């Protein structure tokens, strides 16, 4: 949620510095995620000054340039070369002096320097409106009224609006803080308690509200009293719909709202001031001068403000006219034919309480996530409905003219009762870990709007304000007390007691930790990406089994990921765009799919992403770029660390999004796939350097890990024996075929096979290469003789010659 520093201080009786306010808000549970300065004109016109053109003469070397002398109220007049056609002596203008930075409507900021333009020096710039951000007008320089004082700072003349904007990470239960006045209430409670003051929120007066006449009465009937438990309204006649005053536009723009017209802007202003959504109807469009709050038949067509026709559900609550024709989807979105337009003269202003469950269902059903809906679905203060209506009506009279043309209609069949909660002090001490005096508890709760019903030495009974509908348990009161005391002030206990728990899948966490520790040790960084991603990343075949979201909040996040590659590439692209070019990432995560029967599946993976160099340039030599062999080695080491043996590496002819791909299998189960990401896939993310990717099926890994028994044995007393062998094979033959052929010989004493050289030359023959391979043998019982080693080597050579038609180089 966005909060304006200036706006918030309209309701605070004291001024608080922005930084202190930030810490205070976080302390009371309204976590400030960011604090940024807002300027209606970027740069705030700093350094710009009002000047007077004393002289304007034609440039000696350019027909379209003018050499001017400009008085800026200090020092000697400045010589400025100007290209505007309307510059003339006697004008009052805006001048950017040397060293000043201007922020044009389009393009990058520009800092003024002494320049020589066609051999004439220029000491600044006479500015047009678009060059300083005032508008997009570039017809000529900005000419100010003649009575403007020379030397006046431009910021003092134009008075650009500045503010501090807080982005607050609001938890779902804090509906009472979804407004500036709600936040101000917490701030006042905090200051009252800590500064020992009695501070209350400054509320705009509504006592001067009065009905001017009764010329436009509109009756209200609630047919569905569960979905709408209170509905208030008032008519305002003879309004003038026009642009809002600058102060209102500035407040709305500062929090990211686009001004529309004075009526709509007032309803938006009240929403962010009080948290109460309002809706304004064109009163002339209300047939029969009646408002009916009811449900319409299933499938009833209704055209909303965005000019889309929607089919209503029988569960959608509607605001209808006297003919039972829909005018508005209650609490969610207005209708096309009853909204306020520039020609509207009479309005009916609505302030109501709608059932949060009904609003949320309707909002998601139609994909309409409006500011009003998000507040109604979290529950609003039902007791404030009429007060807010009067506040808005007075603002409309002030800014749009007209008169209050009806009594306030307030249909409230069953007034809400405040919930009462009893808090025992021993429970408060046990749950908070702190001993709060009874006077402190009472002071905090009163400052937050609670009524003290009864109190004793051991407990206190309070009635929660209707602005806090989530308060109904003693633990809720403990939270409120601890918030205002300050969560940072919770004392750390000397002893912590916990109940032991039994892990159901201990091995899984052991091997996750072992894998993560290894990867971090060799230079990888762990990432955690969103499991919700964009369907546009996948083809029809992948989407056929994808889990699609019915009520996605964003068009770019509409399915559960069927693959982890794309979310990883997003992370890589993000880093590459910030000049982090050498990346090694790993991620533990899940993919999601669905079968034709409607069953949903989750699958766990370990994925690796590598791009750039794996070894940096240094004085001893050039760095090493990532390649498929480096990635293969990392994957092989992970399998070794987790105790998985007898895995087979083989080329993957159809690698999906990868080229030069390999797959690793055990007993025909594909335990991992790895390769280089295809260029067309990288292009989708604007990645211009190679990326290597490995996807390890962690669930299959766990299956084979659990099937592997750990055995301990004495270290061998004998020394290993190494023999080297060189062979000429076809250039297209992968080394994996050599490994596979040798393993089929089934030599128990063969410990390892290692390729250590590849040689290619025309002398070997067309499409030929030479492979140099080392074989390590170990007999744990005795030292092998040359005869033993020769026998095993002969078997290997025979197999290579027979199976692969290899030519052994002797």
mmCIF file of C-alpha atoms in Angstrom, residues 464-785:
data_model
loop_
_atom_site.group_PDB
_atom_site.id
_atom_site.type_symbol
_atom_site.label_atom_id
_atom_site.label_comp_id
_atom_site.label_asym_id
_atom_site.label_seq_id
_atom_site.Cartn_x
_atom_site.Cartn_y
_atom_site.Cartn_z
ATOM 1 C CA UNK A 464 -13.166 -3.667 19.813
ATOM 2 C CA UNK A 465 -13.878 -0.788 17.422
ATOM 3 C CA UNK A 466 -15.745 -1.764 14.257
ATOM 4 C CA UNK A 467 -12.727 -0.517 12.287
ATOM 5 C CA UNK A 468 -10.920 -3.615 13.581
ATOM 6 C CA UNK A 469 -13.229 -6.506 12.660
ATOM 7 C CA UNK A 470 -10.356 -9.020 12.967
ATOM 8 C CA UNK A 471 -10.158 -8.583 16.760
ATOM 9 C CA UNK A 472 -12.017 -11.379 18.548
ATOM 10 C CA UNK A 473 -9.391 -13.377 20.483
ATOM 11 C CA UNK A 474 -7.204 -12.472 23.489
ATOM 12 C CA UNK A 475 -4.145 -13.141 21.274
ATOM 13 C CA UNK A 476 -5.362 -10.378 18.942
ATOM 14 C CA UNK A 477 -5.226 -7.898 21.827
ATOM 15 C CA UNK A 478 -1.722 -9.082 22.709
ATOM 16 C CA UNK A 479 -0.664 -8.343 19.128
ATOM 17 C CA UNK A 480 -2.124 -4.827 19.292
ATOM 18 C CA UNK A 481 -0.352 -4.081 22.580
ATOM 19 C CA UNK A 482 2.988 -5.410 21.344
ATOM 20 C CA UNK A 483 2.699 -3.457 18.073
ATOM 21 C CA UNK A 484 2.227 -0.125 19.780
ATOM 22 C CA UNK A 485 4.870 -0.869 22.383
ATOM 23 C CA UNK A 486 7.124 -1.624 19.413
ATOM 24 C CA UNK A 487 8.033 -5.069 18.138
ATOM 25 C CA UNK A 488 11.694 -4.057 18.514
ATOM 26 C CA UNK A 489 11.128 -3.693 22.252
ATOM 27 C CA UNK A 490 10.242 -7.346 22.830
ATOM 28 C CA UNK A 491 12.791 -8.670 25.295
ATOM 29 C CA UNK A 492 14.889 -11.693 24.363
ATOM 30 C CA UNK A 493 14.236 -14.478 26.912
ATOM 31 C CA UNK A 494 17.142 -16.165 28.677
ATOM 32 C CA UNK A 495 15.771 -19.605 27.828
ATOM 33 C CA UNK A 496 13.712 -20.897 24.922
ATOM 34 C CA UNK A 497 11.705 -24.093 25.247
ATOM 35 C CA UNK A 498 10.472 -26.043 22.239
ATOM 36 C CA UNK A 499 8.707 -29.344 21.698
ATOM 37 C CA UNK A 500 10.839 -31.861 19.788
ATOM 38 C CA UNK A 501 9.512 -32.998 16.423
ATOM 39 C CA UNK A 502 10.261 -36.027 14.299
ATOM 40 C CA UNK A 503 11.306 -35.487 10.682
ATOM 41 C CA UNK A 504 9.345 -37.686 8.309
ATOM 42 C CA UNK A 505 11.890 -37.465 5.491
ATOM 43 C CA UNK A 506 15.281 -36.869 7.066
ATOM 44 C CA UNK A 507 17.307 -38.202 4.124
ATOM 45 C CA UNK A 508 15.793 -35.718 1.729
ATOM 46 C CA UNK A 509 17.005 -32.754 3.772
ATOM 47 C CA UNK A 510 20.434 -34.319 4.294
ATOM 48 C CA UNK A 511 21.047 -34.695 0.575
ATOM 49 C CA UNK A 512 19.564 -31.298 -0.230
ATOM 50 C CA UNK A 513 22.039 -29.774 2.211
ATOM 51 C CA UNK A 514 24.939 -31.853 0.906
ATOM 52 C CA UNK A 515 24.209 -30.839 -2.696
ATOM 53 C CA UNK A 516 23.791 -27.181 -1.790
ATOM 54 C CA UNK A 517 27.030 -27.112 0.225
ATOM 55 C CA UNK A 518 28.987 -28.612 -2.662
ATOM 56 C CA UNK A 519 27.567 -26.192 -5.225
ATOM 57 C CA UNK A 520 28.204 -23.157 -3.021
ATOM 58 C CA UNK A 521 31.730 -24.450 -2.429
ATOM 59 C CA UNK A 522 32.518 -24.485 -6.154
ATOM 60 C CA UNK A 523 31.186 -20.976 -6.746
ATOM 61 C CA UNK A 524 27.446 -21.330 -7.356
ATOM 62 C CA UNK A 525 24.785 -19.040 -5.870
ATOM 63 C CA UNK A 526 21.356 -20.314 -4.895
ATOM 64 C CA UNK A 527 18.317 -18.596 -6.401
ATOM 65 C CA UNK A 528 14.624 -18.889 -5.661
ATOM 66 C CA UNK A 529 12.304 -18.038 -8.548
ATOM 67 C CA UNK A 530 8.546 -17.686 -8.848
ATOM 68 C CA UNK A 531 6.695 -20.947 -9.435
ATOM 69 C CA UNK A 532 4.044 -18.934 -11.311
ATOM 70 C CA UNK A 533 5.177 -17.961 -14.788
ATOM 71 C CA UNK A 534 4.095 -16.814 -18.256
ATOM 72 C CA UNK A 535 2.264 -19.202 -20.596
ATOM 73 C CA UNK A 536 3.833 -17.386 -23.568
ATOM 74 C CA UNK A 537 7.146 -19.111 -22.780
ATOM 75 C CA UNK A 538 5.777 -22.563 -23.687
ATOM 76 C CA UNK A 539 4.497 -24.340 -26.789
ATOM 77 C CA UNK A 540 1.094 -26.000 -27.189
ATOM 78 C CA UNK A 541 2.438 -29.416 -26.254
ATOM 79 C CA UNK A 542 3.779 -28.150 -22.915
ATOM 80 C CA UNK A 543 0.642 -26.125 -22.250
ATOM 81 C CA UNK A 544 -1.604 -29.148 -22.825
ATOM 82 C CA UNK A 545 -0.569 -30.543 -19.425
ATOM 83 C CA UNK A 546 0.153 -27.224 -17.682
ATOM 84 C CA UNK A 547 -1.691 -26.081 -14.563
ATOM 85 C CA UNK A 548 -3.448 -22.834 -15.548
ATOM 86 C CA UNK A 549 -4.551 -20.190 -13.038
ATOM 87 C CA UNK A 550 -8.208 -19.252 -13.083
ATOM 88 C CA UNK A 551 -7.777 -15.928 -11.288
ATOM 89 C CA UNK A 552 -4.288 -14.760 -12.150
ATOM 90 C CA UNK A 553 -3.410 -11.295 -10.862
ATOM 91 C CA UNK A 554 -1.170 -10.572 -13.851
ATOM 92 C CA UNK A 555 -1.288 -11.490 -17.529
ATOM 93 C CA UNK A 556 2.425 -12.347 -17.302
ATOM 94 C CA UNK A 557 1.891 -14.826 -14.464
ATOM 95 C CA UNK A 558 -0.895 -17.151 -15.503
ATOM 96 C CA UNK A 559 0.344 -20.762 -15.159
ATOM 97 C CA UNK A 560 2.273 -22.914 -12.715
ATOM 98 C CA UNK A 561 5.641 -23.595 -14.309
ATOM 99 C CA UNK A 562 5.915 -26.859 -16.282
ATOM 100 C CA UNK A 563 9.695 -26.322 -16.514
ATOM 101 C CA UNK A 564 12.224 -24.480 -14.370
ATOM 102 C CA UNK A 565 14.358 -23.317 -17.305
ATOM 103 C CA UNK A 566 12.341 -20.194 -18.123
ATOM 104 C CA UNK A 567 12.189 -18.750 -14.599
ATOM 105 C CA UNK A 568 15.935 -19.353 -14.300
ATOM 106 C CA UNK A 569 16.543 -17.522 -17.571
ATOM 107 C CA UNK A 570 14.575 -14.581 -16.193
ATOM 108 C CA UNK A 571 17.024 -14.433 -13.279
ATOM 109 C CA UNK A 572 19.994 -14.663 -15.653
ATOM 110 C CA UNK A 573 18.605 -11.912 -17.899
ATOM 111 C CA UNK A 574 18.035 -9.702 -14.836
ATOM 112 C CA UNK A 575 21.694 -10.080 -13.814
ATOM 113 C CA UNK A 576 23.108 -9.697 -17.327
ATOM 114 C CA UNK A 577 21.201 -6.426 -17.687
ATOM 115 C CA UNK A 578 23.112 -5.228 -14.609
ATOM 116 C CA UNK A 579 26.526 -6.223 -15.968
ATOM 117 C CA UNK A 580 26.825 -9.425 -13.920
ATOM 118 C CA UNK A 581 28.056 -11.512 -16.839
ATOM 119 C CA UNK A 582 29.642 -14.530 -15.107
ATOM 120 C CA UNK A 583 26.875 -16.478 -13.399
ATOM 121 C CA UNK A 584 26.546 -19.872 -11.778
ATOM 122 C CA UNK A 585 23.110 -20.447 -10.247
ATOM 123 C CA UNK A 586 21.375 -23.436 -8.715
ATOM 124 C CA UNK A 587 17.803 -23.849 -7.537
ATOM 125 C CA UNK A 588 15.749 -26.430 -5.681
ATOM 126 C CA UNK A 589 12.167 -26.163 -6.911
ATOM 127 C CA UNK A 590 9.058 -27.836 -8.234
ATOM 128 C CA UNK A 591 7.352 -28.149 -11.584
ATOM 129 C CA UNK A 592 3.620 -28.701 -11.980
ATOM 130 C CA UNK A 593 1.450 -30.614 -14.399
ATOM 131 C CA UNK A 594 -2.006 -32.071 -14.738
ATOM 132 C CA UNK A 595 -3.321 -35.243 -16.329
ATOM 133 C CA UNK A 596 -6.441 -35.724 -18.405
ATOM 134 C CA UNK A 597 -8.272 -37.031 -15.344
ATOM 135 C CA UNK A 598 -7.784 -33.698 -13.594
ATOM 136 C CA UNK A 599 -5.134 -34.933 -11.179
ATOM 137 C CA UNK A 600 -2.435 -32.398 -10.320
ATOM 138 C CA UNK A 601 1.218 -33.358 -9.952
ATOM 139 C CA UNK A 602 4.227 -31.697 -8.334
ATOM 140 C CA UNK A 603 7.782 -32.802 -9.094
ATOM 141 C CA UNK A 604 10.980 -31.759 -7.332
ATOM 142 C CA UNK A 605 14.115 -30.772 -9.242
ATOM 143 C CA UNK A 606 17.631 -29.481 -8.760
ATOM 144 C CA UNK A 607 18.535 -27.169 -11.645
ATOM 145 C CA UNK A 608 21.846 -25.575 -12.606
ATOM 146 C CA UNK A 609 22.302 -22.474 -14.786
ATOM 147 C CA UNK A 610 25.776 -21.395 -16.014
ATOM 148 C CA UNK A 611 26.859 -18.564 -18.298
ATOM 149 C CA UNK A 612 29.995 -16.511 -18.859
ATOM 150 C CA UNK A 613 33.361 -17.518 -17.403
ATOM 151 C CA UNK A 614 33.845 -20.154 -14.719
ATOM 152 C CA UNK A 615 37.382 -18.948 -14.112
ATOM 153 C CA UNK A 616 38.271 -15.268 -14.302
ATOM 154 C CA UNK A 617 41.175 -13.761 -16.243
ATOM 155 C CA UNK A 618 44.290 -13.525 -14.081
ATOM 156 C CA UNK A 619 47.979 -12.698 -14.424
ATOM 157 C CA UNK A 620 48.772 -16.388 -14.794
ATOM 158 C CA UNK A 621 46.526 -16.852 -17.782
ATOM 159 C CA UNK A 622 43.242 -16.238 -19.502
ATOM 160 C CA UNK A 623 39.979 -17.223 -17.890
ATOM 161 C CA UNK A 624 37.939 -20.286 -18.805
ATOM 162 C CA UNK A 625 34.514 -19.972 -20.406
ATOM 163 C CA UNK A 626 31.665 -22.231 -19.322
ATOM 164 C CA UNK A 627 30.959 -25.206 -21.561
ATOM 165 C CA UNK A 628 29.027 -28.452 -21.580
ATOM 166 C CA UNK A 629 31.992 -30.387 -20.214
ATOM 167 C CA UNK A 630 32.227 -28.207 -17.113
ATOM 168 C CA UNK A 631 28.501 -28.662 -16.506
ATOM 169 C CA UNK A 632 28.774 -32.436 -17.035
ATOM 170 C CA UNK A 633 31.564 -32.609 -14.463
ATOM 171 C CA UNK A 634 29.482 -30.728 -11.878
ATOM 172 C CA UNK A 635 26.495 -33.021 -12.422
ATOM 173 C CA UNK A 636 28.679 -36.135 -12.221
ATOM 174 C CA UNK A 637 30.161 -34.903 -8.954
ATOM 175 C CA UNK A 638 26.690 -34.314 -7.474
ATOM 176 C CA UNK A 639 25.715 -37.880 -8.321
ATOM 177 C CA UNK A 640 28.944 -39.151 -6.776
ATOM 178 C CA UNK A 641 28.436 -37.126 -3.585
ATOM 179 C CA UNK A 642 24.912 -38.463 -3.141
ATOM 180 C CA UNK A 643 26.118 -42.056 -3.603
ATOM 181 C CA UNK A 644 24.511 -42.679 -6.985
ATOM 182 C CA UNK A 645 26.614 -45.004 -9.140
ATOM 183 C CA UNK A 646 26.166 -46.855 -12.419
ATOM 184 C CA UNK A 647 24.679 -43.823 -14.123
ATOM 185 C CA UNK A 648 25.030 -43.752 -17.910
ATOM 186 C CA UNK A 649 25.680 -40.550 -19.895
ATOM 187 C CA UNK A 650 24.365 -40.608 -23.452
ATOM 188 C CA UNK A 651 23.719 -38.004 -26.181
ATOM 189 C CA UNK A 652 20.156 -36.728 -26.361
ATOM 190 C CA UNK A 653 19.007 -36.414 -29.952
ATOM 191 C CA UNK A 654 15.894 -34.401 -29.119
ATOM 192 C CA UNK A 655 16.830 -32.024 -26.338
ATOM 193 C CA UNK A 656 13.768 -29.790 -26.361
ATOM 194 C CA UNK A 657 15.083 -26.326 -25.498
ATOM 195 C CA UNK A 658 18.712 -27.530 -25.548
ATOM 196 C CA UNK A 659 21.387 -28.399 -28.124
ATOM 197 C CA UNK A 660 24.450 -30.630 -27.585
ATOM 198 C CA UNK A 661 22.321 -32.249 -24.927
ATOM 199 C CA UNK A 662 23.054 -35.280 -22.741
ATOM 200 C CA UNK A 663 20.814 -37.417 -20.628
ATOM 201 C CA UNK A 664 21.803 -39.482 -17.615
ATOM 202 C CA UNK A 665 19.956 -42.721 -17.043
ATOM 203 C CA UNK A 666 19.842 -45.485 -14.451
ATOM 204 C CA UNK A 667 17.876 -48.613 -15.363
ATOM 205 C CA UNK A 668 16.166 -46.666 -18.182
ATOM 206 C CA UNK A 669 15.062 -43.937 -15.744
ATOM 207 C CA UNK A 670 16.155 -40.485 -16.937
ATOM 208 C CA UNK A 671 17.671 -38.985 -13.829
ATOM 209 C CA UNK A 672 19.012 -35.781 -15.431
ATOM 210 C CA UNK A 673 19.235 -33.812 -18.662
ATOM 211 C CA UNK A 674 21.820 -31.179 -19.475
ATOM 212 C CA UNK A 675 22.948 -29.124 -22.438
ATOM 213 C CA UNK A 676 23.299 -25.698 -24.002
ATOM 214 C CA UNK A 677 20.119 -23.615 -24.207
ATOM 215 C CA UNK A 678 18.994 -23.000 -27.784
ATOM 216 C CA UNK A 679 19.648 -19.495 -29.164
ATOM 217 C CA UNK A 680 15.965 -18.987 -30.026
ATOM 218 C CA UNK A 681 15.048 -19.624 -26.390
ATOM 219 C CA UNK A 682 17.699 -17.162 -25.196
ATOM 220 C CA UNK A 683 16.450 -14.557 -27.674
ATOM 221 C CA UNK A 684 13.065 -14.588 -25.933
ATOM 222 C CA UNK A 685 14.825 -13.225 -22.828
ATOM 223 C CA UNK A 686 17.222 -10.964 -24.768
ATOM 224 C CA UNK A 687 20.227 -13.036 -23.639
ATOM 225 C CA UNK A 688 23.135 -12.744 -26.056
ATOM 226 C CA UNK A 689 25.695 -15.142 -24.517
ATOM 227 C CA UNK A 690 25.622 -18.951 -24.203
ATOM 228 C CA UNK A 691 23.773 -20.475 -21.254
ATOM 229 C CA UNK A 692 24.206 -24.073 -20.049
ATOM 230 C CA UNK A 693 21.433 -25.791 -18.146
ATOM 231 C CA UNK A 694 21.054 -29.020 -16.171
ATOM 232 C CA UNK A 695 17.825 -30.416 -14.765
ATOM 233 C CA UNK A 696 18.252 -33.187 -12.159
ATOM 234 C CA UNK A 697 15.148 -35.133 -11.161
ATOM 235 C CA UNK A 698 15.531 -34.961 -7.388
ATOM 236 C CA UNK A 699 12.688 -37.379 -6.680
ATOM 237 C CA UNK A 700 14.347 -40.050 -8.838
ATOM 238 C CA UNK A 701 17.675 -39.275 -7.200
ATOM 239 C CA UNK A 702 16.128 -39.936 -3.767
ATOM 240 C CA UNK A 703 14.792 -43.259 -5.055
ATOM 241 C CA UNK A 704 18.266 -44.461 -6.040
ATOM 242 C CA UNK A 705 19.934 -42.898 -3.002
ATOM 243 C CA UNK A 706 17.627 -44.872 -0.694
ATOM 244 C CA UNK A 707 18.391 -48.062 -2.636
ATOM 245 C CA UNK A 708 22.135 -47.593 -2.115
ATOM 246 C CA UNK A 709 23.566 -49.174 0.994
ATOM 247 C CA UNK A 710 26.608 -47.636 2.635
ATOM 248 C CA UNK A 711 29.481 -50.045 3.241
ATOM 249 C CA UNK A 712 32.726 -49.434 5.084
ATOM 250 C CA UNK A 713 35.900 -51.323 4.278
ATOM 251 C CA UNK A 714 39.604 -51.120 4.927
ATOM 252 C CA UNK A 715 41.676 -48.968 2.617
ATOM 253 C CA UNK A 716 43.549 -51.048 -0.006
ATOM 254 C CA UNK A 717 47.146 -51.889 0.799
ATOM 255 C CA UNK A 718 48.135 -52.143 -2.876
ATOM 256 C CA UNK A 719 49.015 -49.321 -5.248
ATOM 257 C CA UNK A 720 46.973 -48.607 -8.388
ATOM 258 C CA UNK A 721 48.514 -49.213 -11.822
ATOM 259 C CA UNK A 722 47.935 -46.848 -14.759
ATOM 260 C CA UNK A 723 48.170 -47.699 -18.434
ATOM 261 C CA UNK A 724 47.642 -45.326 -21.359
ATOM 262 C CA UNK A 725 46.150 -46.178 -24.712
ATOM 263 C CA UNK A 726 45.848 -44.142 -27.920
ATOM 264 C CA UNK A 727 43.326 -45.014 -30.616
ATOM 265 C CA UNK A 728 42.112 -43.564 -33.910
ATOM 266 C CA UNK A 729 38.332 -43.405 -34.214
ATOM 267 C CA UNK A 730 35.780 -41.580 -36.398
ATOM 268 C CA UNK A 731 35.605 -37.868 -35.576
ATOM 269 C CA UNK A 732 31.872 -38.138 -34.845
ATOM 270 C CA UNK A 733 32.337 -40.869 -32.204
ATOM 271 C CA UNK A 734 31.553 -39.562 -28.691
ATOM 272 C CA UNK A 735 33.800 -40.578 -25.821
ATOM 273 C CA UNK A 736 30.732 -41.941 -24.051
ATOM 274 C CA UNK A 737 30.723 -44.836 -26.549
ATOM 275 C CA UNK A 738 34.301 -45.645 -25.558
ATOM 276 C CA UNK A 739 33.352 -45.649 -21.883
ATOM 277 C CA UNK A 740 30.304 -47.797 -22.519
ATOM 278 C CA UNK A 741 32.283 -50.333 -24.587
ATOM 279 C CA UNK A 742 35.005 -50.687 -21.940
ATOM 280 C CA UNK A 743 32.461 -51.088 -19.114
ATOM 281 C CA UNK A 744 30.795 -53.948 -20.993
ATOM 282 C CA UNK A 745 34.069 -55.901 -20.753
ATOM 283 C CA UNK A 746 33.300 -56.089 -16.991
ATOM 284 C CA UNK A 747 36.809 -55.947 -15.552
ATOM 285 C CA UNK A 748 36.560 -55.970 -11.764
ATOM 286 C CA UNK A 749 40.043 -54.547 -11.325
ATOM 287 C CA UNK A 750 39.403 -51.533 -13.589
ATOM 288 C CA UNK A 751 38.992 -48.499 -11.283
ATOM 289 C CA UNK A 752 38.594 -45.588 -13.680
ATOM 290 C CA UNK A 753 38.759 -44.390 -17.284
ATOM 291 C CA UNK A 754 40.011 -40.902 -18.119
ATOM 292 C CA UNK A 755 40.285 -39.115 -21.478
ATOM 293 C CA UNK A 756 43.357 -36.867 -21.369
ATOM 294 C CA UNK A 757 44.041 -35.885 -25.000
ATOM 295 C CA UNK A 758 42.291 -35.424 -28.355
ATOM 296 C CA UNK A 759 44.371 -34.996 -31.497
ATOM 297 C CA UNK A 760 43.121 -34.214 -34.996
ATOM 298 C CA UNK A 761 45.254 -34.039 -38.175
ATOM 299 C CA UNK A 762 44.958 -34.681 -41.892
ATOM 300 C CA UNK A 763 47.682 -37.294 -41.431
ATOM 301 C CA UNK A 764 45.249 -39.429 -39.429
ATOM 302 C CA UNK A 765 42.820 -39.514 -42.341
ATOM 303 C CA UNK A 766 39.627 -37.733 -43.294
ATOM 304 C CA UNK A 767 37.077 -37.430 -40.461
ATOM 305 C CA UNK A 768 39.400 -39.152 -37.966
ATOM 306 C CA UNK A 769 40.657 -38.227 -34.506
ATOM 307 C CA UNK A 770 43.001 -39.727 -31.979
ATOM 308 C CA UNK A 771 41.879 -40.247 -28.401
ATOM 309 C CA UNK A 772 44.398 -40.776 -25.583
ATOM 310 C CA UNK A 773 42.828 -42.587 -22.638
ATOM 311 C CA UNK A 774 44.250 -43.650 -19.278
ATOM 312 C CA UNK A 775 43.053 -46.786 -17.454
ATOM 313 C CA UNK A 776 43.621 -47.248 -13.722
ATOM 314 C CA UNK A 777 43.675 -50.804 -12.287
ATOM 315 C CA UNK A 778 43.679 -51.879 -8.642
ATOM 316 C CA UNK A 779 43.808 -55.368 -7.143
ATOM 317 C CA UNK A 780 43.129 -55.120 -3.420
ATOM 318 C CA UNK A 781 44.453 -58.604 -2.707
ATOM 319 C CA UNK A 782 47.866 -58.506 -4.415
ATOM 320 C CA UNK A 783 50.131 -56.455 -6.624
ATOM 321 C CA UNK A 784 49.163 -57.211 -10.232
ATOM 322 C CA UNK A 785 51.889 -58.427 -12.572
#
